[in-house]
Amino acid sequence: MIRIQPPLGESYTNASLDDLDARIGRARQRLGDSVLILGHHYQRDEVMKWADARGDSLALSRFASASDTAKYIVFCGVHFMAEAADIITRPDQQVILPDLNAGCSMADMADTEDVETAWNDFSQVADIDRIVPITYINSAASLKDFVGRHGGSVCTSSNARAVLSWALQLDRPAGPDRGRKVLFVPDQHLGRNTAYQLGYAATDMALYDPRMDYGGLDEQTIKERSILLWKGHCSVHQRFTVDQVNAFRQRNPEGIVVVHPECPHEVVELADAVGSTDFIIKTINEAAEGTAIAVGTEIHLVNRLANEYPEKKVESLDPLVCPCSTMFRIDPPHLCWILEGLVDGEVRNQITVDEDVADGARIALDRMLSIS
Ligand code: 13P
Ligand code: SF4
């Protein structure tokens, strides 16, 4: 999706970090409780230090909806997170994304029209009423709307297991009543890793490639497989490899490996722990002093953890740095530009989701919140 962020003026681009810090601090003070700054764990430190609340995507959605006083929610994260916040916050609250180009390449891999085409394909060969669409929160609001209107739910990396169990009715005894199947969009890895955790086998899953007719699948496969995975991925997490795990273990036989579930299954299988960004932080916090820990997630979070826990040996699983280039777009000049605009009474970069789209998306998000 193309969103255009106009270039900032020289008073922002030429300013030193110290100057920007002083200006952000002044604006922040003037705005007081009317502003809530949210920071996703992948944000750079120069931005993160201004966050009133830090978290993974689920926690940040909850902070946004729980805020009583904030009129402006400045979301230091990526576009889909700001959209989700707009959907679940009150109508009098305005959600702001400091740089409009901060998207998510994975979310962009699931175009809503392509998902509608897939749905149409499935309806021709399978009982569509028994397919439940699940979208990872890393998706456009229009896709969440589609999912909400078709009886499905959103999930995040911290509740994918609960949401998939709900969709597949795993609380019911096996038998004809249970035969529901799932379309999981857009991250094939989160879908596959969660399905394996629930006891499904590779032969229960199929990969739908939106660039091919019928997703590259035959009728039999669509009919028989329980879990239809969308061919999307995160370019940051897909880089982690089995060789990296083996190399770390060779150097650190007592060490532990903790990874995000957006990593490929072969890596997840070898890891000691797998979970959301919040889970990764908790795991490192609880590890014994001196433990060597290789982390398979975005480098800004890994570096922050390495600094915060110097008594543990925290390193990236990938020796070659892997930043999320879209998260990285949020920087002190953009944050300063947003806050100084608010001081002047100008709301810049507001993210609004049309009400007709927000209705279905809210159903899908509320379903997730009630399941988890
Ligand atoms: P979390 O929900 O774990 O914060 O992950 C969001 C994300 O974009 C990971 O790439
Ligand atoms: Fe999207 Fe990957 Fe960046 Fe997360 S790390 S925001 S999934 S591109």
Coordinates of C-alpha atoms and ligand atoms in Angstrom, one line a residue:
M1 CA 0.0 0.0 0.0
I2 CA 1.4 3.4 -0.9
R3 CA 1.1 6.2 1.7
I4 CA 3.1 9.3 1.2
Q5 CA 4.8 11.1 4.0
P6 CA 5.6 14.7 3.0
P7 CA 9.3 15.6 3.7
L8 CA 9.9 17.5 6.9
G9 CA 11.2 21.1 7.0
E10 CA 14.8 21.9 7.7
S11 CA 14.0 22.9 11.3
Y12 CA 13.5 19.2 11.8
T13 CA 15.9 17.5 9.4
N14 CA 18.9 19.8 10.3
A15 CA 18.3 19.8 14.0
S16 CA 20.7 18.0 16.3
L17 CA 19.4 15.2 18.5
D18 CA 20.0 17.3 21.6
D19 CA 17.9 20.1 20.1
L20 CA 15.1 17.7 19.1
D21 CA 15.2 16.1 22.6
A22 CA 14.7 19.6 24.2
R23 CA 11.9 20.5 21.9
I24 CA 10.1 17.1 22.3
G25 CA 10.4 17.5 26.1
R26 CA 8.9 21.1 26.0
A27 CA 6.0 20.0 23.7
R28 CA 5.4 16.9 25.8
Q29 CA 5.1 19.1 29.0
R30 CA 2.8 21.6 27.4
L31 CA 0.5 18.8 26.1
G32 CA 0.4 17.0 29.5
D33 CA -2.2 14.2 29.9
S34 CA -3.9 15.1 26.6
V35 CA -1.2 13.0 24.8
L36 CA -0.4 9.3 25.2
I37 CA 2.8 8.1 23.4
L38 CA 2.8 4.4 22.7
G39 CA 6.1 2.6 21.8
H40 CA 6.3 -0.8 20.2
H41 CA 9.3 -2.9 21.4
Y42 CA 11.0 -2.5 18.0
Q43 CA 11.3 1.2 18.2
R44 CA 14.8 2.8 18.4
D45 CA 15.9 4.0 21.8
E46 CA 15.8 7.7 20.9
V47 CA 12.0 7.3 20.4
M48 CA 11.3 4.7 23.0
K49 CA 12.5 6.9 25.8
W50 CA 9.5 9.1 25.2
A51 CA 6.9 6.3 25.4
D52 CA 4.4 6.5 28.2
A53 CA 3.7 2.8 27.6
R54 CA 5.7 0.1 25.8
G55 CA 4.4 -3.2 24.6
D56 CA 3.7 -5.8 22.0
S57 CA 0.9 -5.2 19.5
L58 CA -1.7 -6.7 21.8
A59 CA -0.6 -4.8 24.9
L60 CA -0.5 -1.5 23.0
S61 CA -4.0 -2.0 21.7
R62 CA -5.2 -2.5 25.2
F63 CA -3.3 0.6 26.5
A64 CA -4.9 2.7 23.7
S65 CA -8.4 1.6 24.6
A66 CA -7.9 1.9 28.4
S67 CA -6.7 5.5 28.3
D68 CA -9.3 7.9 29.9
T69 CA -7.5 11.2 29.6
A70 CA -5.6 11.1 26.3
K71 CA -7.2 12.9 23.4
Y72 CA -4.2 12.2 21.1
I73 CA -2.6 8.7 20.9
V74 CA 0.8 9.0 19.2
F75 CA 1.5 5.5 18.0
C76 CA 5.2 4.9 17.6
G77 CA 4.8 1.6 15.7
V78 CA 3.5 0.8 12.2
H79 CA 0.4 1.6 10.3
F80 CA -1.7 -1.5 11.1
M81 CA -1.2 -0.9 14.8
A82 CA -2.4 2.7 14.5
E83 CA -5.4 1.5 12.5
A84 CA -6.3 -1.1 15.2
A85 CA -5.9 1.6 17.9
D86 CA -8.3 3.9 16.0
I87 CA -10.9 1.2 15.7
I88 CA -10.9 0.3 19.4
T89 CA -10.5 3.8 20.9
R90 CA -13.3 6.3 21.6
P91 CA -14.6 8.5 18.8
D92 CA -13.2 11.6 20.6
Q93 CA -9.7 10.2 20.6
Q94 CA -7.4 10.8 17.6
V95 CA -4.6 8.3 16.7
I96 CA -1.5 9.6 15.0
L97 CA 1.3 7.8 13.2
P98 CA 4.5 10.0 13.2
D99 CA 5.5 8.8 9.7
L100 CA 2.9 7.6 7.2
N101 CA 5.4 5.4 5.4
A102 CA 5.8 3.2 8.5
G103 CA 3.9 0.3 7.1
C104 CA 4.5 -3.5 7.4
S105 CA 5.7 -5.5 4.4
M106 CA 4.0 -8.6 5.8
A107 CA 0.6 -6.8 6.1
D108 CA 1.0 -5.6 2.5
M109 CA 1.3 -9.3 1.3
A110 CA -2.4 -9.9 2.0
D111 CA -4.4 -7.6 -0.2
T112 CA -8.1 -7.7 0.8
E113 CA -9.2 -8.3 -2.8
D114 CA -6.8 -11.3 -3.1
V115 CA -8.3 -12.7 0.1
E116 CA -11.8 -12.3 -1.3
T117 CA -10.7 -14.2 -4.5
A118 CA -9.3 -17.0 -2.3
W119 CA -12.6 -17.1 -0.4
N120 CA -14.4 -17.3 -3.7
D121 CA -12.1 -20.2 -4.8
F122 CA -12.8 -22.1 -1.6
S123 CA -16.6 -21.6 -1.8
Q124 CA -16.6 -23.3 -5.2
V125 CA -15.1 -26.5 -3.8
A126 CA -15.7 -26.7 -0.1
D127 CA -18.4 -25.9 2.5
I128 CA -17.5 -22.2 3.0
D129 CA -19.7 -22.0 6.2
R130 CA -17.2 -24.3 7.8
I131 CA -14.1 -22.2 7.0
V132 CA -13.2 -19.6 9.7
P133 CA -10.9 -16.8 8.5
I134 CA -8.2 -15.7 11.0
T135 CA -6.1 -12.7 10.4
Y136 CA -2.9 -11.8 12.2
I137 CA -3.2 -8.3 13.6
N138 CA -0.4 -7.4 11.1
S139 CA -3.0 -6.7 8.4
A140 CA -5.0 -3.8 6.9
A141 CA -8.3 -2.7 8.5
S142 CA -10.2 -3.7 5.4
L143 CA -9.0 -7.3 5.8
K144 CA -10.0 -7.3 9.5
D145 CA -13.4 -6.1 8.3
F146 CA -13.7 -9.0 5.9
V147 CA -12.7 -11.5 8.6
G148 CA -15.2 -9.9 11.1
R149 CA -18.0 -10.1 8.6
H150 CA -17.2 -13.8 7.8
G151 CA -17.3 -15.1 11.4
G152 CA -13.6 -14.9 12.0
S153 CA -11.2 -13.2 14.4
V154 CA -7.9 -11.3 14.6
C155 CA -5.0 -12.8 16.5
T156 CA -1.6 -11.6 17.7
S157 CA 1.5 -13.6 18.3
S158 CA 0.6 -13.9 22.0
N159 CA -2.9 -15.3 21.5
A160 CA -2.7 -17.2 18.2
R161 CA -2.9 -20.5 19.9
A162 CA -6.1 -19.6 21.8
V163 CA -7.7 -18.1 18.7
L164 CA -6.8 -21.0 16.5
S165 CA -8.2 -23.4 19.1
W166 CA -11.4 -21.4 19.2
A167 CA -11.7 -21.4 15.4
L168 CA -11.1 -25.1 15.1
Q169 CA -13.4 -25.8 18.1
L170 CA -10.8 -27.9 19.8
D171 CA -12.7 -27.8 23.0
R172 CA -15.3 -30.1 21.4
P173 CA -14.8 -33.9 21.1
A174 CA -13.4 -35.0 17.8
G175 CA -16.1 -36.0 15.4
P176 CA -18.3 -34.7 12.6
D177 CA -19.4 -31.6 14.6
R178 CA -15.8 -30.5 14.8
G179 CA -14.8 -30.5 11.2
R180 CA -14.1 -26.8 10.9
K181 CA -11.1 -25.5 9.0
V182 CA -9.2 -22.2 9.0
L183 CA -7.8 -19.8 6.5
F184 CA -4.9 -18.1 8.3
V185 CA -3.6 -14.8 6.8
P186 CA -1.1 -13.3 6.2
D187 CA 1.8 -14.9 8.1
Q188 CA 2.3 -18.6 7.0
H189 CA 5.0 -19.0 9.8
L190 CA 2.8 -17.9 12.7
G191 CA 0.0 -20.1 11.3
R192 CA 2.2 -23.1 10.8
N193 CA 4.0 -22.8 14.1
T194 CA 0.7 -22.5 16.0
A195 CA -0.9 -25.4 14.2
Y196 CA 2.1 -27.6 15.0
Q197 CA 1.8 -26.6 18.7
L198 CA -1.8 -27.7 18.6
G199 CA -0.8 -31.1 17.3
Y200 CA -1.5 -30.7 13.6
A201 CA 0.9 -32.3 11.1
A202 CA 2.3 -30.9 7.8
T203 CA -0.3 -33.1 5.9
D204 CA -3.1 -31.1 7.7
M205 CA -1.9 -27.8 6.2
A206 CA -1.7 -26.3 2.7
L207 CA 0.0 -23.1 1.5
Y208 CA -2.2 -20.8 -0.6
D209 CA -0.1 -18.7 -3.0
P210 CA -2.2 -15.6 -4.1
R211 CA -0.1 -15.2 -7.2
M212 CA -1.3 -18.6 -8.6
D213 CA -4.7 -19.8 -9.8
Y214 CA -6.6 -21.4 -7.0
G215 CA -3.5 -20.5 -4.9
G216 CA -1.7 -23.3 -6.6
L217 CA -3.9 -25.9 -4.8
D218 CA -6.1 -28.6 -6.3
E219 CA -9.7 -29.2 -5.3
Q220 CA -8.9 -32.3 -3.1
T221 CA -6.3 -30.4 -1.1
I222 CA -8.6 -27.4 -0.4
K223 CA -11.4 -29.8 0.6
E224 CA -9.3 -32.0 2.9
R225 CA -6.7 -29.8 4.6
S226 CA -7.7 -28.3 8.0
I227 CA -5.4 -25.3 7.9
L228 CA -5.0 -23.2 4.8
L229 CA -2.0 -20.9 5.2
W230 CA -1.5 -17.6 3.2
K231 CA 1.8 -17.3 1.5
G232 CA 3.0 -14.2 3.4
H233 CA 6.0 -13.7 5.7
C234 CA 8.0 -11.2 7.7
S235 CA 11.3 -10.4 5.9
V236 CA 12.9 -9.6 9.3
H237 CA 12.0 -13.0 10.9
Q238 CA 12.3 -15.2 7.9
R239 CA 16.0 -14.6 7.9
F240 CA 16.7 -16.7 11.0
T241 CA 18.1 -20.1 10.1
V242 CA 18.9 -23.5 11.6
D243 CA 22.6 -22.9 10.9
Q244 CA 22.5 -19.9 13.1
V245 CA 21.0 -21.9 16.0
N246 CA 23.6 -24.6 15.6
A247 CA 26.5 -22.1 15.5
F248 CA 25.2 -20.5 18.7
R249 CA 24.8 -23.8 20.5
Q250 CA 28.3 -24.9 19.5
R251 CA 29.7 -21.7 21.0
N252 CA 27.3 -21.8 24.0
P253 CA 26.3 -25.4 24.9
E254 CA 24.5 -24.2 28.0
G255 CA 22.9 -21.2 26.3
I256 CA 19.2 -20.8 25.4
V257 CA 17.6 -19.7 22.1
V258 CA 14.4 -17.7 22.2
V259 CA 12.6 -16.7 19.0
H260 CA 9.5 -15.0 17.7
P261 CA 6.8 -17.2 16.1
E262 CA 7.2 -15.4 12.8
C263 CA 10.4 -17.4 12.3
P264 CA 10.4 -20.5 10.1
H265 CA 9.3 -23.7 11.7
E266 CA 12.7 -25.4 11.5
V267 CA 14.1 -22.6 13.7
V268 CA 11.2 -22.6 16.1
E269 CA 11.5 -26.3 16.5
L270 CA 15.1 -26.0 17.7
A271 CA 14.5 -23.0 20.0
D272 CA 14.1 -23.4 23.7
A273 CA 11.3 -20.8 23.9
V274 CA 9.0 -19.1 21.3
G275 CA 6.7 -16.2 21.8
S276 CA 5.7 -12.6 21.2
T277 CA 8.0 -9.6 21.9
D278 CA 6.6 -9.3 25.5
F279 CA 7.2 -13.1 26.0
I280 CA 10.8 -12.7 24.8
I281 CA 11.4 -9.9 27.3
K282 CA 9.9 -11.9 30.1
T283 CA 12.1 -14.9 29.2
I284 CA 15.3 -12.9 29.3
N285 CA 14.2 -11.2 32.5
E286 CA 13.7 -14.6 34.2
A287 CA 16.9 -16.2 32.9
A288 CA 19.7 -16.9 35.4
E289 CA 22.6 -14.5 35.6
G290 CA 25.4 -15.4 33.2
T291 CA 23.1 -17.2 30.8
A292 CA 24.0 -16.8 27.1
I293 CA 20.8 -16.0 25.2
A294 CA 20.4 -15.9 21.4
V295 CA 17.3 -13.9 20.4
G296 CA 15.5 -14.3 17.0
T297 CA 13.7 -11.0 16.6
E298 CA 14.2 -7.4 15.5
I299 CA 17.6 -6.0 16.4
H300 CA 16.5 -2.8 18.2
L301 CA 14.7 -5.0 20.8
V302 CA 17.7 -7.3 21.0
N303 CA 20.2 -4.5 21.5
R304 CA 18.0 -2.9 24.2
L305 CA 17.8 -6.2 26.1
A306 CA 21.5 -6.6 25.8
N307 CA 22.0 -3.2 27.4
E308 CA 19.3 -3.7 30.1
Y309 CA 20.7 -7.1 31.2
P310 CA 24.5 -6.7 31.1
E311 CA 24.8 -9.6 33.6
K312 CA 23.3 -12.0 31.0
K313 CA 24.9 -12.5 27.6
V314 CA 22.1 -11.4 25.2
E315 CA 22.9 -11.5 21.4
S316 CA 21.1 -11.6 18.1
L317 CA 20.7 -15.1 16.6
D318 CA 21.6 -13.5 13.3
P319 CA 25.1 -12.0 13.4
L320 CA 24.2 -9.8 10.5
V321 CA 21.9 -7.1 11.8
C322 CA 18.2 -7.3 10.8
P323 CA 16.2 -4.1 11.5
C324 CA 12.6 -3.6 10.6
S325 CA 13.0 -0.8 8.1
T326 CA 9.5 0.5 8.5
M327 CA 9.5 0.6 12.3
F328 CA 12.8 2.5 11.9
R329 CA 11.1 5.3 10.0
I330 CA 9.7 6.7 13.3
D331 CA 12.5 9.0 14.5
P332 CA 13.0 12.0 16.7
P333 CA 12.4 14.6 13.9
H334 CA 9.0 13.0 13.1
L335 CA 8.0 12.7 16.7
C336 CA 9.0 16.3 17.3
W337 CA 7.0 17.5 14.2
I338 CA 3.9 15.7 15.5
L339 CA 4.1 17.1 19.0
E340 CA 4.9 20.6 18.0
G341 CA 2.0 20.4 15.6
L342 CA -0.3 19.5 18.4
V343 CA 1.0 22.4 20.6
D344 CA 0.0 24.7 17.6
G345 CA -3.4 23.1 17.5
E346 CA -2.7 21.1 14.3
V347 CA -3.3 17.3 14.2
R348 CA -0.8 15.8 11.7
N349 CA -0.9 12.3 10.3
Q350 CA -4.2 11.2 11.9
I351 CA -5.0 7.6 11.1
T352 CA -8.7 7.1 10.6
V353 CA -10.5 4.0 9.5
D354 CA -13.9 4.5 7.7
E355 CA -16.8 3.6 9.9
D356 CA -18.1 1.0 7.4
V357 CA -14.8 -0.8 7.5
A358 CA -14.3 -0.2 11.2
D359 CA -17.6 -2.0 12.1
G360 CA -16.5 -5.4 10.8
A361 CA -12.9 -4.9 11.9
R362 CA -14.1 -4.1 15.5
I363 CA -16.1 -7.4 15.5
A364 CA -12.9 -9.3 14.6
L365 CA -10.8 -7.4 17.2
D366 CA -13.5 -7.8 19.9
R367 CA -13.7 -11.5 19.2
M368 CA -10.0 -11.8 19.7
L369 CA -10.1 -9.8 23.0
S370 CA -12.9 -12.0 24.3
I371 CA -11.1 -15.2 23.4
S372 CA -7.8 -14.1 24.9
Ligands
13P1 P1 4.4 -8.6 18.6 O1 2.9 -8.7 18.6 O2 5.0 -9.8 19.2 O3 4.8 -7.3 19.2 O4 4.9 -8.6 17.1 C1 4.5 -7.6 16.2 C2 5.4 -7.7 15.0 O5 5.2 -7.0 14.1 C3 6.4 -8.7 15.0 O6 7.1 -8.6 13.8
SF4_2 FE1 6.0 -6.2 9.9 FE2 8.1 -7.8 10.2 FE3 8.3 -5.2 10.7 FE4 6.9 -6.8 12.3 S1 9.1 -6.9 12.0 S2 6.3 -4.8 11.6 S3 6.0 -8.2 10.8 S4 7.9 -6.1 8.7

